[in-house]
Amino acid sequence: MKFATTPEEIHELVNERNFKQKVDRSLELIDYYYKEHGDGLVVANSLGKDSVVVWDLAKRVNPKIRGFVVTTRFKPAATVKFMGELVARYPETIVFRNDDPIADELYKTDPDACCDQLKVQPVREAIESMGVSCWVTGLRCTEGRTRTDYLEVEERDVDLLKLNPILPWHEREIWQYIALYGVPVNPLYGEGYRSLGCEPCTHISNGANERDGRWIGTSKCGGECGIHTRPLKAGAPA
Ligand code: SF4
């Protein structure tokens, strides 16, 4: 298949392809890289709407595909319950969590350090311990200001590919897929959230971008936790 390697080609995918074409392309991408990486291809599941779509797509490609979830001490109770249901249904999903001590309210004083310890480090551990050579994410380029410049396939780390198979999907197409294929979804979306994360850093927002409710009131507002921007291989510079 022909991969989109420039922002112009991604723009074309976002705006010129219909829902079915996007679904078929996502399946084709996962299938192509699963054939290349086998068990080294693993889906990162954040328990949000985009992740459950990617997970469902991956399972359609091959039910043996494995996944990992990174959770934190600050996840909302509804997300923890949803995670338990998902892991019970798919025991090939491994949960990672860093319970080392951190300063009180670090998410207020230094959210980058908090995310680094509670989110980025467990992703590094997942990649190392599961022997991941290609991790699959639910990142989409229409989610917000920090997500416009990604490609479907990234090579940020040595010997680690990152596949973003639903990169060109619109928010509406995510919900279209969830409705059409009956995919279970975190009930917090019913409360009005459009993007989910840790409880202290996630708010309901009607802003133009889906991620506007994340880290409100901090320097990180609408931003990133770091798993899509930081090196992930063990021994990589911080
Ligand atoms: S989202 Fe907030 S609470 Fe969660 S790890 Fe990041 S800063 Fe900490």
PDB file of C-alpha atoms and ligand atoms in Angstrom:
ATOM      1  CA  MET A   1       0.000   0.000   0.000  1.00  0.00           C
ATOM      2  CA  LYS A   2       1.046   3.603  -0.463  1.00  0.00           C
ATOM      3  CA  PHE A   3       1.745   5.381   2.826  1.00  0.00           C
ATOM      4  CA  ALA A   4       1.092   9.049   3.386  1.00  0.00           C
ATOM      5  CA  THR A   5       4.482  10.595   4.110  1.00  0.00           C
ATOM      6  CA  THR A   6       3.756  14.318   3.926  1.00  0.00           C
ATOM      7  CA  PRO A   7       1.346  16.676   5.725  1.00  0.00           C
ATOM      8  CA  GLU A   8      -0.308  17.348   2.338  1.00  0.00           C
ATOM      9  CA  GLU A   9      -1.056  13.655   1.836  1.00  0.00           C
ATOM     10  CA  ILE A  10      -2.451  13.405   5.378  1.00  0.00           C
ATOM     11  CA  HIS A  11      -4.612  16.456   4.696  1.00  0.00           C
ATOM     12  CA  GLU A  12      -5.956  14.729   1.603  1.00  0.00           C
ATOM     13  CA  LEU A  13      -6.784  11.597   3.618  1.00  0.00           C
ATOM     14  CA  VAL A  14      -8.583  13.643   6.273  1.00  0.00           C
ATOM     15  CA  ASN A  15     -10.735  15.584   3.859  1.00  0.00           C
ATOM     16  CA  GLU A  16     -11.158  13.470   0.726  1.00  0.00           C
ATOM     17  CA  ARG A  17     -11.755   9.946   2.082  1.00  0.00           C
ATOM     18  CA  ASN A  18     -15.143   8.776   3.271  1.00  0.00           C
ATOM     19  CA  PHE A  19     -15.806   6.754   6.434  1.00  0.00           C
ATOM     20  CA  LYS A  20     -15.580   3.335   4.771  1.00  0.00           C
ATOM     21  CA  GLN A  21     -12.395   4.226   2.935  1.00  0.00           C
ATOM     22  CA  LYS A  22     -10.834   5.322   6.220  1.00  0.00           C
ATOM     23  CA  VAL A  23     -11.882   2.105   7.999  1.00  0.00           C
ATOM     24  CA  ASP A  24     -10.488  -0.024   5.155  1.00  0.00           C
ATOM     25  CA  ARG A  25      -7.236   1.938   5.148  1.00  0.00           C
ATOM     26  CA  SER A  26      -6.820   1.567   8.935  1.00  0.00           C
ATOM     27  CA  LEU A  27      -7.375  -2.183   8.716  1.00  0.00           C
ATOM     28  CA  GLU A  28      -4.896  -2.407   5.857  1.00  0.00           C
ATOM     29  CA  LEU A  29      -2.256  -0.474   7.797  1.00  0.00           C
ATOM     30  CA  ILE A  30      -2.584  -2.668  10.893  1.00  0.00           C
ATOM     31  CA  ASP A  31      -2.577  -5.816   8.767  1.00  0.00           C
ATOM     32  CA  TYR A  32       0.529  -4.710   6.853  1.00  0.00           C
ATOM     33  CA  TYR A  33       2.504  -3.997  10.013  1.00  0.00           C
ATOM     34  CA  TYR A  34       1.207  -7.058  11.857  1.00  0.00           C
ATOM     35  CA  LYS A  35       2.556  -9.210   9.040  1.00  0.00           C
ATOM     36  CA  GLU A  36       5.881  -7.414   9.396  1.00  0.00           C
ATOM     37  CA  HIS A  37       6.157  -7.336  13.201  1.00  0.00           C
ATOM     38  CA  GLY A  38       3.987 -10.262  14.352  1.00  0.00           C
ATOM     39  CA  ASP A  39       3.777 -10.373  18.152  1.00  0.00           C
ATOM     40  CA  GLY A  40       5.990  -7.269  18.335  1.00  0.00           C
ATOM     41  CA  LEU A  41       2.991  -5.209  17.212  1.00  0.00           C
ATOM     42  CA  VAL A  42       1.084  -4.114  20.327  1.00  0.00           C
ATOM     43  CA  VAL A  43      -1.827  -1.689  20.748  1.00  0.00           C
ATOM     44  CA  ALA A  44      -1.593   1.059  23.384  1.00  0.00           C
ATOM     45  CA  ASN A  45      -5.031   1.501  24.924  1.00  0.00           C
ATOM     46  CA  SER A  46      -5.761   4.714  26.867  1.00  0.00           C
ATOM     47  CA  LEU A  47      -9.380   3.590  27.487  1.00  0.00           C
ATOM     48  CA  GLY A  48     -10.693   6.553  25.482  1.00  0.00           C
ATOM     49  CA  LYS A  49     -12.958   6.485  22.437  1.00  0.00           C
ATOM     50  CA  ASP A  50     -10.111   6.485  19.911  1.00  0.00           C
ATOM     51  CA  SER A  51      -8.290   3.640  21.644  1.00  0.00           C
ATOM     52  CA  VAL A  52     -11.344   1.386  21.735  1.00  0.00           C
ATOM     53  CA  VAL A  53     -11.788   1.899  17.995  1.00  0.00           C
ATOM     54  CA  VAL A  54      -8.148   1.034  17.282  1.00  0.00           C
ATOM     55  CA  TRP A  55      -8.411  -1.980  19.567  1.00  0.00           C
ATOM     56  CA  ASP A  56     -11.526  -3.201  17.732  1.00  0.00           C
ATOM     57  CA  LEU A  57      -9.834  -2.696  14.352  1.00  0.00           C
ATOM     58  CA  ALA A  58      -6.764  -4.620  15.527  1.00  0.00           C
ATOM     59  CA  LYS A  59      -8.902  -7.502  16.763  1.00  0.00           C
ATOM     60  CA  ARG A  60     -10.560  -7.662  13.355  1.00  0.00           C
ATOM     61  CA  VAL A  61      -7.110  -7.978  11.771  1.00  0.00           C
ATOM     62  CA  ASN A  62      -6.031 -10.730  14.146  1.00  0.00           C
ATOM     63  CA  PRO A  63      -7.553 -11.713  17.524  1.00  0.00           C
ATOM     64  CA  LYS A  64      -4.075 -12.598  18.827  1.00  0.00           C
ATOM     65  CA  ILE A  65      -2.848  -8.992  18.755  1.00  0.00           C
ATOM     66  CA  ARG A  66      -1.845  -7.888  22.264  1.00  0.00           C
ATOM     67  CA  GLY A  67      -2.417  -4.588  24.035  1.00  0.00           C
ATOM     68  CA  PHE A  68      -1.292  -2.575  27.021  1.00  0.00           C
ATOM     69  CA  VAL A  69      -2.972  -0.004  29.222  1.00  0.00           C
ATOM     70  CA  VAL A  70      -1.157   2.616  31.272  1.00  0.00           C
ATOM     71  CA  THR A  71      -3.209   3.649  34.271  1.00  0.00           C
ATOM     72  CA  THR A  72      -2.452   6.055  37.119  1.00  0.00           C
ATOM     73  CA  ARG A  73      -3.560   6.619  40.716  1.00  0.00           C
ATOM     74  CA  PHE A  74      -5.590   9.582  39.419  1.00  0.00           C
ATOM     75  CA  LYS A  75      -7.828   7.840  36.877  1.00  0.00           C
ATOM     76  CA  PRO A  76     -11.565   8.409  37.462  1.00  0.00           C
ATOM     77  CA  ALA A  77     -13.462   5.516  39.080  1.00  0.00           C
ATOM     78  CA  ALA A  78     -15.531   5.038  35.915  1.00  0.00           C
ATOM     79  CA  THR A  79     -12.359   4.614  33.852  1.00  0.00           C
ATOM     80  CA  VAL A  80     -10.914   2.119  36.343  1.00  0.00           C
ATOM     81  CA  LYS A  81     -14.133   0.101  36.178  1.00  0.00           C
ATOM     82  CA  PHE A  82     -14.126   0.254  32.382  1.00  0.00           C
ATOM     83  CA  MET A  83     -10.511  -0.913  32.371  1.00  0.00           C
ATOM     84  CA  GLY A  84     -11.407  -3.902  34.562  1.00  0.00           C
ATOM     85  CA  GLU A  85     -14.159  -4.928  32.156  1.00  0.00           C
ATOM     86  CA  LEU A  86     -11.849  -4.597  29.158  1.00  0.00           C
ATOM     87  CA  VAL A  87      -9.039  -6.621  30.725  1.00  0.00           C
ATOM     88  CA  ALA A  88     -11.506  -9.329  31.807  1.00  0.00           C
ATOM     89  CA  ARG A  89     -12.700  -9.596  28.221  1.00  0.00           C
ATOM     90  CA  TYR A  90      -9.211  -9.354  26.689  1.00  0.00           C
ATOM     91  CA  PRO A  91      -6.666 -10.881  29.088  1.00  0.00           C
ATOM     92  CA  GLU A  92      -3.984 -10.321  26.434  1.00  0.00           C
ATOM     93  CA  THR A  93      -4.097  -6.688  27.600  1.00  0.00           C
ATOM     94  CA  ILE A  94      -1.414  -5.945  30.200  1.00  0.00           C
ATOM     95  CA  VAL A  95      -1.836  -3.065  32.676  1.00  0.00           C
ATOM     96  CA  PHE A  96       1.134  -0.888  33.696  1.00  0.00           C
ATOM     97  CA  ARG A  97       1.143   1.594  36.575  1.00  0.00           C
ATOM     98  CA  ASN A  98       3.806   3.512  38.446  1.00  0.00           C
ATOM     99  CA  ASP A  99       3.059   3.701  42.177  1.00  0.00           C
ATOM    100  CA  ASP A 100       6.298   5.376  43.261  1.00  0.00           C
ATOM    101  CA  PRO A 101       5.764   8.320  45.638  1.00  0.00           C
ATOM    102  CA  ILE A 102       5.283  11.781  44.113  1.00  0.00           C
ATOM    103  CA  ALA A 103       4.918  15.263  45.610  1.00  0.00           C
ATOM    104  CA  ASP A 104       1.421  16.304  46.685  1.00  0.00           C
ATOM    105  CA  GLU A 105      -0.508  17.947  43.839  1.00  0.00           C
ATOM    106  CA  LEU A 106       2.418  17.585  41.456  1.00  0.00           C
ATOM    107  CA  TYR A 107      -0.163  17.709  38.666  1.00  0.00           C
ATOM    108  CA  LYS A 108      -0.687  21.376  39.608  1.00  0.00           C
ATOM    109  CA  THR A 109       2.882  22.455  40.255  1.00  0.00           C
ATOM    110  CA  ASP A 110       4.647  20.458  37.520  1.00  0.00           C
ATOM    111  CA  PRO A 111       2.242  18.484  35.325  1.00  0.00           C
ATOM    112  CA  ASP A 112       5.028  17.581  32.903  1.00  0.00           C
ATOM    113  CA  ALA A 113       6.964  15.851  35.684  1.00  0.00           C
ATOM    114  CA  CYS A 114       3.775  14.158  36.903  1.00  0.00           C
ATOM    115  CA  CYS A 115       2.917  12.836  33.430  1.00  0.00           C
ATOM    116  CA  ASP A 116       6.493  11.776  32.891  1.00  0.00           C
ATOM    117  CA  GLN A 117       6.514   9.643  36.012  1.00  0.00           C
ATOM    118  CA  LEU A 118       2.969   8.294  35.856  1.00  0.00           C
ATOM    119  CA  LYS A 119       2.461   7.937  32.106  1.00  0.00           C
ATOM    120  CA  VAL A 120       5.654   8.070  30.056  1.00  0.00           C
ATOM    121  CA  GLN A 121       7.710   5.811  32.294  1.00  0.00           C
ATOM    122  CA  PRO A 122       5.097   3.005  32.347  1.00  0.00           C
ATOM    123  CA  VAL A 123       4.843   3.197  28.536  1.00  0.00           C
ATOM    124  CA  ARG A 124       8.620   2.722  28.380  1.00  0.00           C
ATOM    125  CA  GLU A 125       8.274  -0.244  30.717  1.00  0.00           C
ATOM    126  CA  ALA A 126       5.484  -1.729  28.567  1.00  0.00           C
ATOM    127  CA  ILE A 127       7.552  -1.406  25.406  1.00  0.00           C
ATOM    128  CA  GLU A 128      10.559  -3.000  27.041  1.00  0.00           C
ATOM    129  CA  SER A 129       8.856  -5.835  28.886  1.00  0.00           C
ATOM    130  CA  MET A 130       6.458  -6.803  26.067  1.00  0.00           C
ATOM    131  CA  GLY A 131       9.164  -6.774  23.400  1.00  0.00           C
ATOM    132  CA  VAL A 132       7.332  -4.156  21.342  1.00  0.00           C
ATOM    133  CA  SER A 133       8.798  -3.262  17.950  1.00  0.00           C
ATOM    134  CA  CYS A 134       5.688  -1.470  16.627  1.00  0.00           C
ATOM    135  CA  TRP A 135       3.238   0.238  18.969  1.00  0.00           C
ATOM    136  CA  VAL A 136      -0.171   1.203  17.687  1.00  0.00           C
ATOM    137  CA  THR A 137      -1.934   4.321  18.942  1.00  0.00           C
ATOM    138  CA  GLY A 138      -5.289   6.072  18.619  1.00  0.00           C
ATOM    139  CA  LEU A 139      -3.755   9.456  17.854  1.00  0.00           C
ATOM    140  CA  ARG A 140      -5.781  11.599  15.411  1.00  0.00           C
ATOM    141  CA  CYS A 141      -4.605  14.745  13.687  1.00  0.00           C
ATOM    142  CA  THR A 142      -7.946  16.585  14.117  1.00  0.00           C
ATOM    143  CA  GLU A 143      -7.996  16.325  17.934  1.00  0.00           C
ATOM    144  CA  GLY A 144      -6.300  19.603  18.773  1.00  0.00           C
ATOM    145  CA  ARG A 145      -3.502  22.057  18.193  1.00  0.00           C
ATOM    146  CA  THR A 146      -0.742  19.684  19.310  1.00  0.00           C
ATOM    147  CA  ARG A 147      -1.727  16.830  16.994  1.00  0.00           C
ATOM    148  CA  THR A 148      -1.649  18.367  13.537  1.00  0.00           C
ATOM    149  CA  ASP A 149       1.869  17.372  12.480  1.00  0.00           C
ATOM    150  CA  TYR A 150       1.993  13.612  12.901  1.00  0.00           C
ATOM    151  CA  LEU A 151       2.255  10.954  10.173  1.00  0.00           C
ATOM    152  CA  GLU A 152       0.607   7.533   9.989  1.00  0.00           C
ATOM    153  CA  VAL A 153       3.965   5.846  10.592  1.00  0.00           C
ATOM    154  CA  GLU A 154       6.636   7.440  12.787  1.00  0.00           C
ATOM    155  CA  GLU A 155      10.176   6.372  13.603  1.00  0.00           C
ATOM    156  CA  ARG A 156      11.054   8.489  16.637  1.00  0.00           C
ATOM    157  CA  ASP A 157      13.009   5.810  18.469  1.00  0.00           C
ATOM    158  CA  VAL A 158      15.594   3.371  17.155  1.00  0.00           C
ATOM    159  CA  ASP A 159      14.048  -0.085  16.568  1.00  0.00           C
ATOM    160  CA  LEU A 160      10.587   1.137  17.512  1.00  0.00           C
ATOM    161  CA  LEU A 161       7.945   2.024  14.961  1.00  0.00           C
ATOM    162  CA  LYS A 162       4.836   3.949  15.913  1.00  0.00           C
ATOM    163  CA  LEU A 163       1.698   3.324  13.895  1.00  0.00           C
ATOM    164  CA  ASN A 164      -1.202   5.810  14.024  1.00  0.00           C
ATOM    165  CA  PRO A 165      -3.779   3.924  11.925  1.00  0.00           C
ATOM    166  CA  ILE A 166      -6.721   6.260  12.554  1.00  0.00           C
ATOM    167  CA  LEU A 167      -4.732   9.473  12.150  1.00  0.00           C
ATOM    168  CA  PRO A 168      -7.064  10.981   9.480  1.00  0.00           C
ATOM    169  CA  TRP A 169     -10.363  10.138  11.200  1.00  0.00           C
ATOM    170  CA  HIS A 170     -12.699  12.922  12.324  1.00  0.00           C
ATOM    171  CA  GLU A 171     -14.299  12.836  15.793  1.00  0.00           C
ATOM    172  CA  ARG A 172     -17.636  12.133  14.123  1.00  0.00           C
ATOM    173  CA  GLU A 173     -16.206   9.066  12.373  1.00  0.00           C
ATOM    174  CA  ILE A 174     -15.007   7.659  15.699  1.00  0.00           C
ATOM    175  CA  TRP A 175     -18.546   7.817  17.054  1.00  0.00           C
ATOM    176  CA  GLN A 176     -19.880   6.477  13.750  1.00  0.00           C
ATOM    177  CA  TYR A 177     -17.647   3.401  14.127  1.00  0.00           C
ATOM    178  CA  ILE A 178     -18.550   2.906  17.797  1.00  0.00           C
ATOM    179  CA  ALA A 179     -22.268   3.055  16.970  1.00  0.00           C
ATOM    180  CA  LEU A 180     -22.109   0.864  13.862  1.00  0.00           C
ATOM    181  CA  TYR A 181     -19.911  -1.847  15.371  1.00  0.00           C
ATOM    182  CA  GLY A 182     -21.335  -1.762  18.910  1.00  0.00           C
ATOM    183  CA  VAL A 183     -17.979  -1.036  20.551  1.00  0.00           C
ATOM    184  CA  PRO A 184     -18.172  -0.618  24.370  1.00  0.00           C
ATOM    185  CA  VAL A 185     -17.067   2.872  25.371  1.00  0.00           C
ATOM    186  CA  ASN A 186     -16.141   4.640  28.617  1.00  0.00           C
ATOM    187  CA  PRO A 187     -19.442   5.927  30.143  1.00  0.00           C
ATOM    188  CA  LEU A 188     -17.812   9.274  31.037  1.00  0.00           C
ATOM    189  CA  TYR A 189     -18.502  10.425  27.476  1.00  0.00           C
ATOM    190  CA  GLY A 190     -22.169  10.399  28.481  1.00  0.00           C
ATOM    191  CA  GLU A 191     -21.356  13.138  31.010  1.00  0.00           C
ATOM    192  CA  GLY A 192     -20.142  15.459  28.253  1.00  0.00           C
ATOM    193  CA  TYR A 193     -16.394  14.802  28.152  1.00  0.00           C
ATOM    194  CA  ARG A 194     -14.768  14.711  24.720  1.00  0.00           C
ATOM    195  CA  SER A 195     -11.268  13.679  25.769  1.00  0.00           C
ATOM    196  CA  LEU A 196     -10.457  11.604  28.860  1.00  0.00           C
ATOM    197  CA  GLY A 197      -7.449  11.495  31.148  1.00  0.00           C
ATOM    198  CA  CYS A 198      -6.672  11.682  34.865  1.00  0.00           C
ATOM    199  CA  GLU A 199      -9.388  13.167  37.074  1.00  0.00           C
ATOM    200  CA  PRO A 200      -7.609  16.360  38.256  1.00  0.00           C
ATOM    201  CA  CYS A 201      -6.511  17.264  34.724  1.00  0.00           C
ATOM    202  CA  THR A 202      -9.663  16.532  32.731  1.00  0.00           C
ATOM    203  CA  HIS A 203     -12.669  18.828  32.422  1.00  0.00           C
ATOM    204  CA  ILE A 204     -15.786  19.031  30.313  1.00  0.00           C
ATOM    205  CA  SER A 205     -15.202  21.620  27.624  1.00  0.00           C
ATOM    206  CA  ASN A 206     -17.132  22.911  24.659  1.00  0.00           C
ATOM    207  CA  GLY A 207     -14.073  24.436  23.032  1.00  0.00           C
ATOM    208  CA  ALA A 208     -13.281  24.169  19.351  1.00  0.00           C
ATOM    209  CA  ASN A 209     -10.815  21.333  19.970  1.00  0.00           C
ATOM    210  CA  GLU A 210     -11.543  17.986  21.608  1.00  0.00           C
ATOM    211  CA  ARG A 211      -8.552  18.320  23.936  1.00  0.00           C
ATOM    212  CA  ASP A 212      -9.423  21.799  25.230  1.00  0.00           C
ATOM    213  CA  GLY A 213     -10.584  20.298  28.545  1.00  0.00           C
ATOM    214  CA  ARG A 214      -7.194  18.757  29.321  1.00  0.00           C
ATOM    215  CA  TRP A 215      -4.843  20.404  31.874  1.00  0.00           C
ATOM    216  CA  ILE A 216      -6.962  23.574  32.077  1.00  0.00           C
ATOM    217  CA  GLY A 217      -5.231  26.267  34.141  1.00  0.00           C
ATOM    218  CA  THR A 218      -1.713  24.918  33.560  1.00  0.00           C
ATOM    219  CA  SER A 219       1.012  25.517  30.984  1.00  0.00           C
ATOM    220  CA  LYS A 220      -0.015  22.200  29.451  1.00  0.00           C
ATOM    221  CA  CYS A 221      -3.602  23.292  28.622  1.00  0.00           C
ATOM    222  CA  GLY A 222      -4.943  21.281  25.660  1.00  0.00           C
ATOM    223  CA  GLY A 223      -1.523  19.662  25.349  1.00  0.00           C
ATOM    224  CA  GLU A 224       0.202  16.301  25.589  1.00  0.00           C
ATOM    225  CA  CYS A 225       1.187  13.931  28.380  1.00  0.00           C
ATOM    226  CA  GLY A 226       4.440  13.122  26.613  1.00  0.00           C
ATOM    227  CA  ILE A 227       3.983   9.605  25.270  1.00  0.00           C
ATOM    228  CA  HIS A 228       3.678  10.984  21.732  1.00  0.00           C
ATOM    229  CA  THR A 229       6.554  13.447  22.072  1.00  0.00           C
ATOM    230  CA  ARG A 230       9.215  11.861  24.326  1.00  0.00           C
ATOM    231  CA  PRO A 231      11.710   9.091  23.525  1.00  0.00           C
ATOM    232  CA  LEU A 232      10.361   5.739  24.654  1.00  0.00           C
ATOM    233  CA  LYS A 233      13.133   3.228  24.383  1.00  0.00           C
ATOM    234  CA  ALA A 234      14.942   2.266  27.576  1.00  0.00           C
ATOM    235  CA  GLY A 235      18.141   4.251  27.893  1.00  0.00           C
ATOM    236  CA  ALA A 236      16.830   7.031  25.660  1.00  0.00           C
ATOM    237  CA  PRO A 237      17.667  10.558  26.807  1.00  0.00           C
ATOM    238  CA  ALA A 238      14.906  12.072  29.003  1.00  0.00           C
TER     239      ALA A 238
HETATM  240  S1  SF4 B   1      -2.740  13.760  33.540  1.00  0.00           S
HETATM  241 FE1  SF4 B   1      -2.456  14.995  35.414  1.00  0.00          FE
HETATM  242  S2  SF4 B   1      -2.593  13.547  37.152  1.00  0.00           S
HETATM  243 FE2  SF4 B   1      -2.322  12.355  35.254  1.00  0.00          FE
HETATM  244  S3  SF4 B   1      -0.176  11.973  35.137  1.00  0.00           S
HETATM  245 FE3  SF4 B   1      -0.543  13.832  33.925  1.00  0.00          FE
HETATM  246  S4  SF4 B   1      -0.336  15.600  35.336  1.00  0.00           S
HETATM  247 FE4  SF4 B   1      -0.440  13.700  36.565  1.00  0.00          FE
END
